[in-house]
Tab-separated table of C-alpha atoms in Angstrom:
chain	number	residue	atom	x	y	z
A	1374	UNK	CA	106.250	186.414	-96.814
A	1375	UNK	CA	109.491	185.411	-95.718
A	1376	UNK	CA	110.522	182.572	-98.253
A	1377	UNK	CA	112.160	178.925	-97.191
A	1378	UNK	CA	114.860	178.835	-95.019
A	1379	UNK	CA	118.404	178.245	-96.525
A	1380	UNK	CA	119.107	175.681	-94.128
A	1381	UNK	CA	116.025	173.269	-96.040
A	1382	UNK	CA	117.635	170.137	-97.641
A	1383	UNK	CA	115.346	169.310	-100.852
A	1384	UNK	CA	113.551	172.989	-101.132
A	1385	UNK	CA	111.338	172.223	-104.253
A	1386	UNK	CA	108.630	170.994	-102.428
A	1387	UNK	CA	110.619	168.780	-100.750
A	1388	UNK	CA	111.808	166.289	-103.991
A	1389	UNK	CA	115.390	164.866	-104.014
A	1390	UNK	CA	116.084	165.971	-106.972
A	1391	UNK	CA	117.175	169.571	-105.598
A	1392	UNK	CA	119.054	170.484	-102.668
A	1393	UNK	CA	120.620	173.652	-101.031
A	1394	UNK	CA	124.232	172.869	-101.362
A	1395	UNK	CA	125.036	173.983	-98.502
A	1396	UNK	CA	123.447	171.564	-96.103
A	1397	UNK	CA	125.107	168.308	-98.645
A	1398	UNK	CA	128.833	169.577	-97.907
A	1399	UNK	CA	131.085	168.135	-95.693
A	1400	UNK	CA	134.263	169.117	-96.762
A	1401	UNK	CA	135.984	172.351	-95.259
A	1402	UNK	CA	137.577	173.582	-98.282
A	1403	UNK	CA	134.199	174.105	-100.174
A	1404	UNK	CA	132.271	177.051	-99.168
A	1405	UNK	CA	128.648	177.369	-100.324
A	1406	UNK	CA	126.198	180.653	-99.624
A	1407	UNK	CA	123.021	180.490	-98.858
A	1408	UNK	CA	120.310	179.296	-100.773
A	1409	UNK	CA	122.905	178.094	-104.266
A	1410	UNK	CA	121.349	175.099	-105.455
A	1411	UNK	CA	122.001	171.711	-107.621
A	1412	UNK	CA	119.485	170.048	-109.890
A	1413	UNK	CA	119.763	166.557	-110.819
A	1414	UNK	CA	117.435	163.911	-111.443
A	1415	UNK	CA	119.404	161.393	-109.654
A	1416	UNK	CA	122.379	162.184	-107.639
A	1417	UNK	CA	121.930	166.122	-106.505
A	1418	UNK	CA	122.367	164.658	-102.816
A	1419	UNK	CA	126.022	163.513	-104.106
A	1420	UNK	CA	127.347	166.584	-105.408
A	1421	UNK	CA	130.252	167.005	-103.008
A	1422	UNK	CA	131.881	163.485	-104.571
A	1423	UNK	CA	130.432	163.239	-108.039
A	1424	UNK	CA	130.542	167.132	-109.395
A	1425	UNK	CA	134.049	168.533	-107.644
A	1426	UNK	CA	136.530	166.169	-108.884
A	1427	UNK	CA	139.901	165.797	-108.231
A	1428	UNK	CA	139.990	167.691	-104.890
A	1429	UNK	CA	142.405	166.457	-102.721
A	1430	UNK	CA	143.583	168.018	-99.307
A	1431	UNK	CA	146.979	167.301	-100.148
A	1432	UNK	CA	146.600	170.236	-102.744
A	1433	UNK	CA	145.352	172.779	-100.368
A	1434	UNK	CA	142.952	174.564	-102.986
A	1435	UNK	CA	139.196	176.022	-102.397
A	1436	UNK	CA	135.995	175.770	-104.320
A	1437	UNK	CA	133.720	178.523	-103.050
A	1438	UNK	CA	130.382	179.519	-104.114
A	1439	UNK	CA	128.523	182.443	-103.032
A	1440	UNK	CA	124.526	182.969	-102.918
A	1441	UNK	CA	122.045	182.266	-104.979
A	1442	UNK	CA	123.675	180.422	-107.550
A	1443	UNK	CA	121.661	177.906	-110.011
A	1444	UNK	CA	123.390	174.655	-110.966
A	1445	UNK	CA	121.899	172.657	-113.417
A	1446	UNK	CA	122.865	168.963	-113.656
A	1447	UNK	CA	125.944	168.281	-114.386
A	1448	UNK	CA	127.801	171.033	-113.389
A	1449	UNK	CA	131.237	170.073	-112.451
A	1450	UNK	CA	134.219	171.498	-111.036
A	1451	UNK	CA	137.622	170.139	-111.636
A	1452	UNK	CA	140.378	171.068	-109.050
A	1453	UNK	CA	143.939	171.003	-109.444
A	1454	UNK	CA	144.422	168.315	-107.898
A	1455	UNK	CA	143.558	166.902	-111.850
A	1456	UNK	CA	146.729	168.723	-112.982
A	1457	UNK	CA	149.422	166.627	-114.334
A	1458	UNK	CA	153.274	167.566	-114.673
A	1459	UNK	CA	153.943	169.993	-117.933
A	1460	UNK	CA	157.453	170.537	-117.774
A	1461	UNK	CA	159.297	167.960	-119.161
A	1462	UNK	CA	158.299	165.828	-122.685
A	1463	UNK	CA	155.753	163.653	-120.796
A	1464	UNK	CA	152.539	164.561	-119.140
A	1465	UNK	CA	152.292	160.937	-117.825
A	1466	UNK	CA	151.908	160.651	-114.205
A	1467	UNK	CA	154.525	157.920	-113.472
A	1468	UNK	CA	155.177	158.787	-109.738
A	1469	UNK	CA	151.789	157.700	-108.495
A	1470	UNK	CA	152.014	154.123	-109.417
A	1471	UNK	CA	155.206	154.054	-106.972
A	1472	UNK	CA	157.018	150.493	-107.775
A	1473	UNK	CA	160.042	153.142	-108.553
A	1474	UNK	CA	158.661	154.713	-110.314
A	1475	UNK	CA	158.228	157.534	-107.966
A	1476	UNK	CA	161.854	158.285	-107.562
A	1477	UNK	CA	163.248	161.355	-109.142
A	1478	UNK	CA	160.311	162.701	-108.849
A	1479	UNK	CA	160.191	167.013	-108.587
A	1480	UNK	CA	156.256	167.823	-106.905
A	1481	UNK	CA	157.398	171.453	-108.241
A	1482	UNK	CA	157.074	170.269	-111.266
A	1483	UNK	CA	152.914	170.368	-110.471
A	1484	UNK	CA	152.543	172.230	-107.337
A	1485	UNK	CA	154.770	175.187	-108.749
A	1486	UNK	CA	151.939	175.263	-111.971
A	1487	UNK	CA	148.919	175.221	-110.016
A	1488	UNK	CA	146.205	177.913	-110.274
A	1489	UNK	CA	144.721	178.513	-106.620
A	1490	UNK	CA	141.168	178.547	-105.251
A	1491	UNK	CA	137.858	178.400	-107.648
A	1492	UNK	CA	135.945	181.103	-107.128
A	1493	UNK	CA	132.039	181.617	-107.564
A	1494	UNK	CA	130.107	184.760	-107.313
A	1495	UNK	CA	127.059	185.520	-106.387
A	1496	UNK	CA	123.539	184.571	-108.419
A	1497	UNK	CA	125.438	182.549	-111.106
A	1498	UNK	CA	123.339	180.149	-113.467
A	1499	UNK	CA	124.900	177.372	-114.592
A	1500	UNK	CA	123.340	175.428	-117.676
A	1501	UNK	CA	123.109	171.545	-118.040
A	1502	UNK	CA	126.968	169.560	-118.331
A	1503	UNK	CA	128.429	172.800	-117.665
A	1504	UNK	CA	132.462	172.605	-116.371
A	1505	UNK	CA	134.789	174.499	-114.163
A	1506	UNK	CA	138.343	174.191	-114.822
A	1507	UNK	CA	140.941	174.544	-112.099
A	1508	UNK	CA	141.330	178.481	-110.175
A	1509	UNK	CA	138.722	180.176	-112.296
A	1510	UNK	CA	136.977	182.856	-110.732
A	1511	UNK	CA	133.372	183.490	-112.102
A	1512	UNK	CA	132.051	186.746	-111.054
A	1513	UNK	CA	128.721	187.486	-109.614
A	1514	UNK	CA	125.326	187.598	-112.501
A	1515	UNK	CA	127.172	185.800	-114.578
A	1516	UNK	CA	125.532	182.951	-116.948
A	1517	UNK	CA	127.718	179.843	-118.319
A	1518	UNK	CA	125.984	177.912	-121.094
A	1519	UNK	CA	125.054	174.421	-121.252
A	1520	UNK	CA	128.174	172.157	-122.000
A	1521	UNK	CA	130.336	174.989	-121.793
A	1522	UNK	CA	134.018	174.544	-120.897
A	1523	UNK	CA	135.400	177.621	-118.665
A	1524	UNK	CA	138.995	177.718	-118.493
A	1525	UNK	CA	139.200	181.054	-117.651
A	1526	UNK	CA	137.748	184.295	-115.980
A	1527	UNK	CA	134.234	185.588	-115.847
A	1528	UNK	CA	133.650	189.066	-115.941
A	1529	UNK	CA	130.637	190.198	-113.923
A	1530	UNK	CA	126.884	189.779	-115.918
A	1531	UNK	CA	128.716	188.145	-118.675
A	1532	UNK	CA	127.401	185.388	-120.990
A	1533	UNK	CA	129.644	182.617	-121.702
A	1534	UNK	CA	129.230	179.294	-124.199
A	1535	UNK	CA	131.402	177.156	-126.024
A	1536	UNK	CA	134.523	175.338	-125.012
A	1537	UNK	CA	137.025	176.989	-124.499
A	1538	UNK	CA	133.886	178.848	-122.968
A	1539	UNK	CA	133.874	182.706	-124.563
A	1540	UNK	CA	131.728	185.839	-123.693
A	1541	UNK	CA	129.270	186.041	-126.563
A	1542	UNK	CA	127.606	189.153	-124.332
A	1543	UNK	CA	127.061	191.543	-121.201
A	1544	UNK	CA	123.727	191.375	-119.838
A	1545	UNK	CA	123.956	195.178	-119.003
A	1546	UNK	CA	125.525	197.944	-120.237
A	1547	UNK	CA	128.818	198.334	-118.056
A	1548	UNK	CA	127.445	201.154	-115.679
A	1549	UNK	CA	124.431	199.284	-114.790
A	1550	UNK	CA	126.348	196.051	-113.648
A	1551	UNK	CA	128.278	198.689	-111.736
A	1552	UNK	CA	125.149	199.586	-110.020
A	1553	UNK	CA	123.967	196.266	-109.632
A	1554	UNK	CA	127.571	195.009	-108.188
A	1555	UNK	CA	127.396	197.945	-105.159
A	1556	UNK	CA	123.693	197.130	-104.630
A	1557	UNK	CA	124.941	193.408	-104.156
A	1558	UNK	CA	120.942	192.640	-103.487
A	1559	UNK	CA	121.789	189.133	-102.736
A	1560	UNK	CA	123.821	190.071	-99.412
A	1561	UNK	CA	120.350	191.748	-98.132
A	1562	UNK	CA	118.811	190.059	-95.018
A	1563	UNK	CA	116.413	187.106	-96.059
A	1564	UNK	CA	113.154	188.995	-95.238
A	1565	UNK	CA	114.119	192.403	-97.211
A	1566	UNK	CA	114.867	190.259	-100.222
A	1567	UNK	CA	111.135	188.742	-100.184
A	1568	UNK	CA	110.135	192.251	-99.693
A	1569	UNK	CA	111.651	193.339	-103.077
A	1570	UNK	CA	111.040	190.563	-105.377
A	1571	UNK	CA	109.519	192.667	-108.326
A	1572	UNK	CA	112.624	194.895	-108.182
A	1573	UNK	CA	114.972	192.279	-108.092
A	1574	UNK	CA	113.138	189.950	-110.623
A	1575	UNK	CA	112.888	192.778	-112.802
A	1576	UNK	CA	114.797	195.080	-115.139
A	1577	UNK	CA	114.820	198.884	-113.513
A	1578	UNK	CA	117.457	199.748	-112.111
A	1579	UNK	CA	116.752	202.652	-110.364
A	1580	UNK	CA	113.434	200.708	-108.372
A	1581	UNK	CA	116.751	198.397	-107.150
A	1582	UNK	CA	118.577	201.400	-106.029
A	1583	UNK	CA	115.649	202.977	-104.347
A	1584	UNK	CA	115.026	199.334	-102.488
A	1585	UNK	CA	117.981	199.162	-101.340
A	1586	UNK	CA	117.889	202.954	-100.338
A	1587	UNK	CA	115.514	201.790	-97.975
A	1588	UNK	CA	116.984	199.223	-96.507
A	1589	UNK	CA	119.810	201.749	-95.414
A	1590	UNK	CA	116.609	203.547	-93.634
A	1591	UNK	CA	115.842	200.474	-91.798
A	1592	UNK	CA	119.399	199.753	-90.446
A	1593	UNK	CA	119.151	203.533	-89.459
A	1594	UNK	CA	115.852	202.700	-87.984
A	1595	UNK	CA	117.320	200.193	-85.460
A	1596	UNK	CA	120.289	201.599	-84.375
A	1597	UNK	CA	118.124	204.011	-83.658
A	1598	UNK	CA	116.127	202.234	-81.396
A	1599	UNK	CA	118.752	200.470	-79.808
């Protein structure tokens, strides 16, 4: 058993209506790991121009996504290129219809406001309608709830609904997502991970430790034999 291969386009029996993100981008400032996929009915294909909006290169910030994330449909991410001027009385973005009106205008007055990268851990589920506001980071076992608005930080294993999107709970006490976090199971080679599904898939803790105990043997193993 060695599972699909990340680098599989529609890996749900091969229907359109899930992809590995990955192998949809085209853009180099998005960054997807391996096996993180989209579901939606219609579009998942389309993700890179209908679910990060307002990216512009111009801008310079990143949307990165690690491994093994789950993105319902609808998931969006909104980059800062979305962010209007919030200095002076106005918000109103007179500049870009030029015709003058683009004279006077300070870019500080945006590009000295603006948040930096958005940043996805690792084995993240996102639920339906879900949204990403500009230069969140979302840490790694995290899970945002459907139609949830997060405008700010995720802590690791954390439960968040609502908008403004809150933690309602941990999924773990706080030493167990510390064990989980330097386990990191989801940076394990491909073939270890199919290995280990009951461990990961389940709820012991110390069955994930001693997996990943034994991967240290193998690496051993092959230097060894090298």
């Amino acid at each position: 058993m060695h599972g699909p291969s990340p680098d599989t386009l529609h890996p749900f029996n091969g229907e359109p209506h899930t992809v590995y993100l990955k192998n949809v981008i085209t853009r180099p400032t998005i960054e997807v790991g391996d096996f993180t996929y989209y579901n939606d009915e219609n579009h998942a294909a389309e993700f890179e121009s209908r679910n990060v909006r307002y990216h512009f290169d111009f801008v310079g910030d990143r949307l990165k996504i690690g491994k093994f994330c789950a993105l319902a449909q609808g998931t969006t991410f909104i980059m800062s290129g979305a962010n209007h001027a919030m200095t002076g009385f106005s918000t109103y973005p007179f500049n870009i219809f030029q015709n003058g009106w683009e004279q006077g205008f300070d870019p500080a007055t945006i590009f000295d406001h603006l948040k930096g990268d958005t940043i996805v851990g690792h084995d993240v589920w996102f639920g339906t309608n879900a949204t990403v506001m500009p230069g969140v980071t979302i840490c790694s076992g995290a899970i945002i709830g459907a139609h949830a608005v997060v405008a700010s930080d995720v802590p690791p294993y954390a439960v968040v609904v609502g908008n403004p999107a809150r933690v309602v709970k941990l999924r773990f006490d706080e030493a167990t997502i510390e064990r989980l976090l330097e386990i990191a199971w989801w940076d394990w080679p491909a073939e270890t991970i199919s290995r280990n599904l009951d461990a990961i898939r389940g709820a012991d803790i110390e069955a994930l430790e001693a997996a990943a105990t034994g991967l240290g043997s193998e690496c051993d193993a092959k230097r060894n034999r090298a």
